[in-house]
Short mmCIF file of C-alpha atoms in Angstrom, two decimals:
data_model
loop_
_atom_site.label_atom_id
_atom_site.label_comp_id
_atom_site.label_asym_id
_atom_site.label_seq_id
_atom_site.Cartn_x
_atom_site.Cartn_y
_atom_site.Cartn_z
CA SER S 1 -110.00 27.96 7.01
CA SER S 2 -109.11 31.24 5.25
CA GLN S 3 -111.57 32.99 7.58
CA MET S 4 -109.66 32.09 10.74
CA ASP S 5 -108.00 35.00 12.53
CA THR S 6 -105.11 32.66 13.33
CA PRO S 7 -104.76 29.70 10.91
CA MET S 8 -104.60 26.45 12.80
CA LEU S 9 -104.73 22.74 12.03
CA LEU S 10 -107.85 20.95 13.22
CA GLN S 11 -107.53 17.25 13.99
CA ALA S 12 -110.32 14.73 13.33
CA ASP S 13 -111.50 11.76 15.36
CA SER S 14 -111.26 8.43 13.54
CA ASP S 15 -113.67 5.53 13.92
CA GLY S 16 -111.06 3.13 12.50
CA ASP S 17 -113.07 2.35 9.38
CA GLY S 18 -111.76 5.03 7.05
CA ARG S 19 -114.18 7.61 8.50
CA TYR S 20 -113.13 10.79 10.31
CA HIS S 21 -115.34 13.18 12.30
CA TYR S 22 -115.01 16.90 12.96
CA THR S 23 -117.34 18.41 15.56
CA GLY S 24 -118.08 21.97 16.56
CA LEU S 25 -116.90 23.59 13.30
CA PRO S 26 -118.17 27.12 12.60
CA ALA S 27 -119.77 27.58 9.19
CA GLY S 28 -117.42 28.65 6.41
CA PRO S 29 -114.95 27.42 3.79
CA TYR S 30 -112.23 24.98 4.83
CA THR S 31 -109.26 23.25 3.21
CA LEU S 32 -109.28 19.52 3.91
CA ARG S 33 -105.82 17.96 3.81
CA ILE S 34 -105.27 14.22 3.90
CA ARG S 35 -101.84 12.66 3.66
CA TYR S 36 -101.30 9.09 2.51
CA LYS S 37 -97.65 8.02 2.64
CA SER S 38 -95.87 10.64 0.51
CA TYR S 39 -99.01 11.88 -1.21
CA LEU S 40 -100.86 14.97 0.06
CA HIS S 41 -104.44 15.43 -1.09
CA GLU S 42 -106.17 18.82 -0.67
CA GLN S 43 -109.86 19.50 -1.19
CA GLN S 44 -111.98 22.60 -0.58
CA ILE S 45 -115.19 22.02 1.44
CA ASP S 46 -117.94 24.22 2.83
CA VAL S 47 -119.40 23.80 6.31
CA PRO S 48 -122.17 23.02 7.13
CA ALA S 49 -121.78 19.75 5.25
CA GLY S 50 -122.98 16.45 6.57
CA THR S 51 -120.59 14.05 4.84
CA VAL S 52 -117.72 14.65 2.42
CA GLN S 53 -116.41 11.70 0.42
CA VAL S 54 -112.73 11.79 -0.51
CA THR S 55 -111.35 9.35 -3.07
CA PHE S 56 -107.60 8.90 -3.29
CA PRO S 57 -106.15 8.40 -6.75
CA ALA S 58 -104.89 4.89 -7.43
CA ALA S 59 -101.28 4.07 -6.59
CA TYR S 60 -99.05 2.50 -9.21
CA THR S 61 -95.72 0.73 -9.37
CA LEU S 62 -92.65 2.30 -10.98
CA ASP S 63 -89.89 -0.08 -12.09
CA ILE S 64 -86.56 1.49 -13.06
CA ALA S 65 -83.66 -0.29 -14.80
CA CYS S 66 -80.33 1.53 -15.08
CA ARG S 67 -78.12 1.14 -18.14
CA ASN S 68 -74.65 2.49 -18.90
CA ARG S 69 -73.65 4.27 -22.11
CA ARG S 70 -73.37 0.92 -23.89
CA GLY S 71 -76.92 -0.04 -22.95
CA LEU S 72 -75.70 -2.69 -20.48
CA PRO S 73 -77.06 -3.09 -16.92
CA GLN S 74 -75.54 -0.58 -14.50
CA PRO S 75 -75.79 -0.86 -10.69
CA CYS S 76 -77.18 2.36 -9.24
CA SER S 77 -79.11 3.86 -6.35
CA ILE S 78 -82.50 5.39 -7.17
CA SER S 79 -84.14 8.32 -5.39
CA ILE S 80 -87.56 9.75 -6.26
CA THR S 81 -88.90 13.19 -5.34
CA ARG S 82 -92.16 15.01 -5.92
CA GLN S 83 -92.25 18.78 -5.62
CA GLY S 84 -88.89 18.59 -3.87
CA ARG S 85 -90.05 16.08 -1.24
CA PRO S 86 -88.52 12.58 -1.08
CA VAL S 87 -90.79 9.67 -1.93
CA GLU S 88 -89.99 6.45 -0.10
CA THR S 89 -92.99 4.27 -0.89
CA GLY S 90 -92.90 1.65 -3.61
CA ARG S 91 -96.31 2.64 -5.02
CA LEU S 92 -96.97 6.11 -6.39
CA PRO S 93 -100.16 8.07 -6.99
CA PRO S 94 -100.49 9.61 -10.46
CA GLY S 95 -98.35 12.67 -10.97
CA ARG S 96 -95.00 14.04 -12.05
CA TYR S 97 -91.88 12.77 -10.30
CA HIS S 98 -88.16 13.46 -10.55
CA VAL S 99 -85.99 10.34 -10.64
CA THR S 100 -82.27 10.47 -9.83
CA ALA S 101 -79.77 7.63 -10.36
CA SER S 102 -76.52 7.69 -8.38
CA ASP S 103 -73.40 5.56 -8.22
CA ASN S 104 -71.05 5.93 -5.24
CA GLY S 105 -72.57 9.32 -4.49
CA ASP S 106 -72.22 10.65 -8.06
CA VAL S 107 -75.35 11.56 -10.00
CA ILE S 108 -75.20 9.58 -13.24
CA GLY S 109 -78.76 10.11 -14.44
CA GLU S 110 -81.87 12.19 -13.71
CA ARG S 111 -85.15 12.87 -15.43
CA ASP S 112 -88.83 13.65 -14.88
CA ILE S 113 -91.49 11.02 -15.36
CA TYR S 114 -95.27 11.17 -15.42
CA VAL S 115 -96.88 8.25 -13.61
CA THR S 116 -100.34 7.48 -14.95
CA GLY S 117 -100.29 3.71 -14.49
CA ASP S 118 -97.92 0.86 -13.72
CA THR S 119 -94.73 2.08 -15.38
CA ALA S 120 -91.36 0.56 -16.29
CA ILE S 121 -88.55 2.77 -17.60
CA ILE S 122 -84.94 2.33 -18.66
CA MET S 123 -82.60 5.06 -17.45
CA VAL S 124 -79.52 5.37 -19.65
CA THR S 125 -76.84 6.97 -17.50
CA SER S 126 -73.61 8.82 -18.18
CA ARG S 127 -71.50 5.95 -16.81
CA GLN S 128 -69.06 4.29 -19.22
CA PRO S 129 -68.27 0.57 -18.82
CA LEU S 130 -64.70 -0.44 -18.07
CA TYR S 131 -64.19 -3.13 -20.70
CA PRO S 132 -63.47 -0.83 -23.72
CA LEU S 133 -60.63 0.91 -21.89
CA ALA S 134 -59.40 -2.28 -20.23
CA GLY S 135 -59.51 -4.18 -23.53
CA THR S 136 -57.69 -1.41 -25.38
CA LEU S 137 -54.93 -1.24 -22.77
CA ALA S 138 -54.59 -5.03 -22.79
CA VAL S 139 -54.18 -5.13 -26.58
CA ILE S 140 -51.62 -2.30 -26.53
CA LEU S 141 -49.70 -4.03 -23.74
CA ALA S 142 -49.71 -7.35 -25.60
CA ALA S 143 -48.50 -5.65 -28.79
CA GLY S 144 -45.72 -3.90 -26.88
CA ILE S 145 -44.60 -7.18 -25.28
CA ALA S 146 -44.58 -8.93 -28.66
CA LEU S 147 -42.42 -6.20 -30.21
CA TYR S 148 -40.08 -6.24 -27.21
CA PHE S 149 -39.38 -9.98 -27.42
CA MET S 150 -38.57 -9.84 -31.12
CA ARG S 151 -36.62 -6.58 -30.94
CA ARG S 152 -33.40 -8.23 -32.18
CA ARG S 153 -35.05 -9.47 -35.37
CA LEU S 154 -37.51 -6.63 -35.81
CA THR S 155 -38.49 -5.70 -39.35
CA LEU S 156 -40.96 -3.22 -40.79
CA GLN S 157 -43.22 -6.07 -41.87
CA ARG S 158 -43.38 -7.47 -38.35
CA VAL S 159 -44.13 -4.05 -36.87
CA LEU S 160 -46.94 -3.57 -39.39
CA LEU S 161 -48.21 -7.09 -38.69
CA VAL S 162 -48.45 -6.42 -34.94
CA ALA S 163 -50.02 -3.01 -35.60
CA ALA S 164 -52.63 -4.54 -37.91
CA MET S 165 -53.60 -7.21 -35.36
CA ALA S 166 -53.79 -4.67 -32.53
CA LEU S 167 -55.86 -2.16 -34.49
CA LEU S 168 -58.30 -4.81 -35.70
CA LEU S 169 -58.74 -6.23 -32.20
CA MET S 170 -59.33 -2.79 -30.66
CA SER S 171 -61.83 -1.62 -33.26
CA PRO S 172 -64.92 -3.57 -31.99
CA LEU S 173 -64.37 -2.13 -28.51
CA HIS S 174 -65.21 1.40 -29.67
CA ALA S 175 -68.09 3.13 -31.44
CA TRP S 176 -68.17 2.81 -35.23
CA TRP S 177 -70.54 5.70 -35.91
CA GLN S 178 -71.47 8.80 -33.94
CA LEU S 179 -73.74 11.82 -33.94
CA ASP S 180 -73.15 14.91 -31.82
CA GLY S 181 -75.79 17.62 -31.56
CA SER S 182 -76.68 20.61 -29.42
CA GLN S 183 -79.35 23.25 -29.04
CA GLY S 184 -79.12 25.85 -26.30
CA ASN S 185 -78.30 24.08 -23.04
CA THR S 186 -79.05 20.64 -24.47
CA ASP S 187 -76.29 18.32 -25.72
CA VAL S 188 -76.99 14.94 -27.29
CA ALA S 189 -74.63 12.20 -28.48
CA SER S 190 -75.56 8.99 -30.30
CA HIS S 191 -73.14 6.10 -30.84
CA VAL S 192 -73.39 2.86 -32.78
CA TYR S 193 -71.49 -0.04 -31.21
CA LEU S 194 -70.65 -3.56 -32.35
CA LEU S 195 -70.07 -5.24 -28.96
CA PRO S 196 -72.85 -5.45 -28.04
CA ALA S 197 -74.45 -4.32 -31.29
CA GLY S 198 -76.78 -1.37 -30.82
CA MET S 199 -77.30 2.37 -30.87
CA VAL S 200 -77.33 4.34 -27.63
CA THR S 201 -78.25 8.03 -27.30
CA VAL S 202 -77.41 10.11 -24.22
CA GLY S 203 -78.43 13.71 -23.61
CA THR S 204 -77.69 16.32 -20.96
CA ALA S 205 -79.64 19.45 -20.06
CA PRO S 206 -80.38 21.39 -16.85
CA GLY S 207 -82.00 18.85 -14.52
CA TYR S 208 -81.65 16.06 -17.06
CA THR S 209 -79.10 13.34 -17.77
CA GLY S 210 -80.52 10.38 -19.62
CA GLY S 211 -81.05 8.72 -22.92
CA SER S 212 -82.41 5.75 -24.77
CA VAL S 213 -81.37 2.46 -26.32
CA ALA S 214 -82.69 2.41 -29.88
CA ASP S 215 -85.12 -0.33 -30.86
CA LEU S 216 -83.58 -1.26 -34.21
CA PRO S 217 -84.48 -4.02 -36.69
CA GLY S 218 -82.97 -7.42 -36.00
CA LEU S 219 -80.96 -7.21 -39.23
CA PHE S 220 -79.04 -4.25 -37.80
CA TYR S 221 -77.94 -6.24 -34.76
CA THR S 222 -76.95 -9.14 -37.02
CA MET S 223 -74.88 -6.78 -39.16
CA GLY S 224 -73.08 -5.28 -36.16
CA THR S 225 -72.28 -8.65 -34.62
CA ALA S 226 -71.12 -10.03 -37.98
CA VAL S 227 -68.78 -7.09 -38.58
CA ALA S 228 -67.27 -7.52 -35.12
CA GLY S 229 -66.79 -11.23 -35.82
CA LEU S 230 -65.10 -10.51 -39.16
CA VAL S 231 -62.50 -8.09 -37.78
CA ILE S 232 -61.69 -10.45 -34.91
CA PHE S 233 -61.42 -13.34 -37.39
CA ALA S 234 -59.05 -11.27 -39.56
CA ALA S 235 -56.84 -10.65 -36.53
CA GLY S 236 -56.95 -14.39 -35.80
CA LEU S 237 -55.78 -15.18 -39.33
CA LEU S 238 -52.81 -12.85 -38.84
CA ALA S 239 -51.97 -14.59 -35.58
CA ALA S 240 -52.10 -17.93 -37.44
CA TYR S 241 -49.70 -16.55 -40.04
CA TRP S 242 -47.38 -15.49 -37.21
CA LEU S 243 -47.33 -19.08 -35.94
CA TYR S 244 -47.43 -21.16 -39.13
CA ARG S 245 -46.14 -18.83 -41.88
CA ARG S 246 -48.71 -19.88 -44.47
CA THR S 247 -48.42 -17.32 -47.28
CA TRP S 248 -52.10 -17.55 -48.18
CA LEU S 249 -53.23 -16.32 -44.75
CA PRO S 250 -52.38 -12.58 -45.14
CA PRO S 251 -54.42 -12.15 -48.37
CA LEU S 252 -57.32 -14.00 -46.73
CA ALA S 253 -57.06 -11.79 -43.64
CA LEU S 254 -57.07 -8.72 -45.89
CA GLY S 255 -60.17 -9.93 -47.69
CA VAL S 256 -61.98 -10.53 -44.40
CA ALA S 257 -60.99 -7.11 -43.02
CA VAL S 258 -62.08 -5.34 -46.20
CA ALA S 259 -65.37 -7.26 -46.12
CA ALA S 260 -65.99 -6.05 -42.55
CA VAL S 261 -65.37 -2.39 -43.42
CA VAL S 262 -67.47 -2.58 -46.59
CA ALA S 263 -70.31 -4.42 -44.85
CA PHE S 264 -70.52 -1.81 -42.10
CA THR S 265 -70.30 1.07 -44.56
CA MET S 266 -73.15 -0.32 -46.66
CA GLY S 267 -75.30 -1.32 -43.69
CA MET S 268 -74.83 1.96 -41.84
CA SER S 269 -75.46 3.93 -45.03
CA LEU S 270 -78.86 2.26 -45.32
CA ALA S 271 -79.62 2.95 -41.65
CA SER S 272 -78.46 6.56 -42.02
CA GLU S 273 -81.02 7.17 -44.75
CA VAL S 274 -83.65 6.92 -42.01
CA LEU S 275 -81.64 8.51 -39.18
CA THR S 276 -79.86 11.45 -40.82
CA GLY S 277 -80.13 11.06 -44.59
CA ASP S 278 -76.52 10.02 -45.18
CA LEU S 279 -73.53 8.40 -43.50
CA TRP S 280 -71.51 11.57 -43.04
CA GLY S 281 -72.65 15.17 -42.78
CA THR S 282 -74.06 18.07 -40.78
CA GLY S 283 -77.50 19.57 -40.42
CA THR S 284 -80.59 19.78 -38.25
CA VAL S 285 -81.99 16.54 -36.88
CA ALA S 286 -84.89 15.74 -34.56
CA ILE S 287 -84.04 13.49 -31.61
CA SER S 288 -86.59 12.79 -28.89
CA LEU S 289 -85.36 11.49 -25.54
CA PRO S 290 -87.70 10.17 -22.82
CA GLY S 291 -88.21 12.70 -20.05
CA LEU S 292 -86.57 15.59 -21.94
CA ASP S 293 -88.83 18.51 -22.81
CA GLY S 294 -88.51 20.33 -26.12
CA ASP S 295 -89.12 19.68 -29.80
CA GLY S 296 -85.89 17.68 -30.17
CA SER S 297 -84.44 19.78 -33.01
CA LEU S 298 -80.63 19.88 -32.82
CA ASN S 299 -77.78 21.24 -34.88
CA ALA S 300 -75.71 18.11 -35.37
CA SER S 301 -72.81 16.49 -37.16
CA TRP S 302 -72.42 12.77 -37.79
CA ASN S 303 -69.65 10.57 -39.14
CA PRO S 304 -67.85 7.23 -38.74
CA ALA S 305 -66.30 6.99 -35.29
CA LEU S 306 -63.06 5.73 -33.73
CA GLY S 307 -63.74 2.00 -34.08
CA PHE S 308 -64.33 2.33 -37.82
CA TRP S 309 -61.08 4.21 -38.37
CA LEU S 310 -59.13 1.72 -36.27
CA ALA S 311 -60.36 -1.03 -38.60
CA VAL S 312 -59.43 1.04 -41.65
CA LEU S 313 -55.93 1.70 -40.28
CA GLY S 314 -55.55 -1.98 -39.43
CA THR S 315 -56.50 -2.91 -42.99
CA ALA S 316 -54.05 -0.34 -44.39
CA SER S 317 -51.27 -1.70 -42.16
CA LEU S 318 -52.07 -5.17 -43.45
CA VAL S 319 -51.76 -4.01 -47.06
CA MET S 320 -48.39 -2.36 -46.39
CA ALA S 321 -47.06 -5.34 -44.44
CA PHE S 322 -47.96 -7.98 -47.01
CA HIS S 323 -47.88 -6.11 -50.28
CA GLY S 324 -45.58 -8.76 -51.74
CA HIS S 325 -47.76 -11.66 -50.59
CA ILE S 326 -50.88 -10.01 -51.95
CA THR S 327 -49.23 -9.26 -55.30
CA ALA S 328 -48.04 -12.86 -55.56
CA MET S 329 -51.52 -14.16 -54.74
CA LEU S 330 -53.08 -11.94 -57.41
CA GLY S 331 -50.50 -13.15 -59.93
CA TRP S 332 -51.30 -16.76 -59.06
CA LEU S 333 -54.98 -16.07 -59.64
CA ARG S 334 -54.29 -14.42 -62.99
CA ARG S 335 -52.36 -17.45 -64.21
CA ARG S 336 -55.18 -19.84 -63.31
CA ILE S 337 -58.18 -17.66 -64.12
CA PRO S 338 -57.64 -16.00 -67.50
CA THR S 339 -60.45 -13.50 -67.03
CA PHE S 340 -59.29 -12.42 -63.55
#
């Protein structure tokens, strides 16, 4: 009670049926505190009072799934705090909580969440998967080994052939479009990937590291997967030419590679009309991330990313390597198709 000369905690006697009794209390205002697991409930009461009924808020479940920066499942350890105090129970009363995701002791994600019912969230973390780097290194190593074994009969065409295959194979491992924005202490990056197809946004701010996996139309995922399949198929056609020396394979590979680049450019241009207005540019965009306060307005720039340019360079290498084959193929078509 605030009227006590020396504040002290008064204990109640329980009858074992959810009822507690205080006896011998002087009249006056009191603060009733009841703790249930990690939740502390406080209620002001006035004595004399015969019976005071206290109703605890309902407790809800909170399911958390961690994802890496590609939107794929990421093993992590989850800790939950409320007002700086750890929460260890699996069911939570309504309120605001701070969720932290860790991996090997490193914080890879954190955000606030309001629990008002049974809740399931996806925490996109700052952790990158290993397969893009591992795949890139493997392709570079394979290209280096191939060039080493044919070093005695190395020609510019063969170097360009190996470069084209390597660049095309590496391109689906990296983002094909990106947006980078900032406002004050907030930084946000969005990337469009082909393997797996999707768009992932990650933001950082004081007390926040998280993001979201965009819920895009099914046609977008089909486009991304198809483009990845086309560039890999083009690289496969070049490998077939390496083995069988069929002169019609390089022009076909070029056509497939060009189709992949054009298909992505057209598809992403349509998507960009909704996201940013165009495929390439700068300006102010509004991006809302779950658990991040603010209006979401950012000064941003967006453009095709590394994977796209790797595919373009691979296509250019293919043109330079097989210029003669392509010219001969076009001449053959002109002779047989007068209007070509």
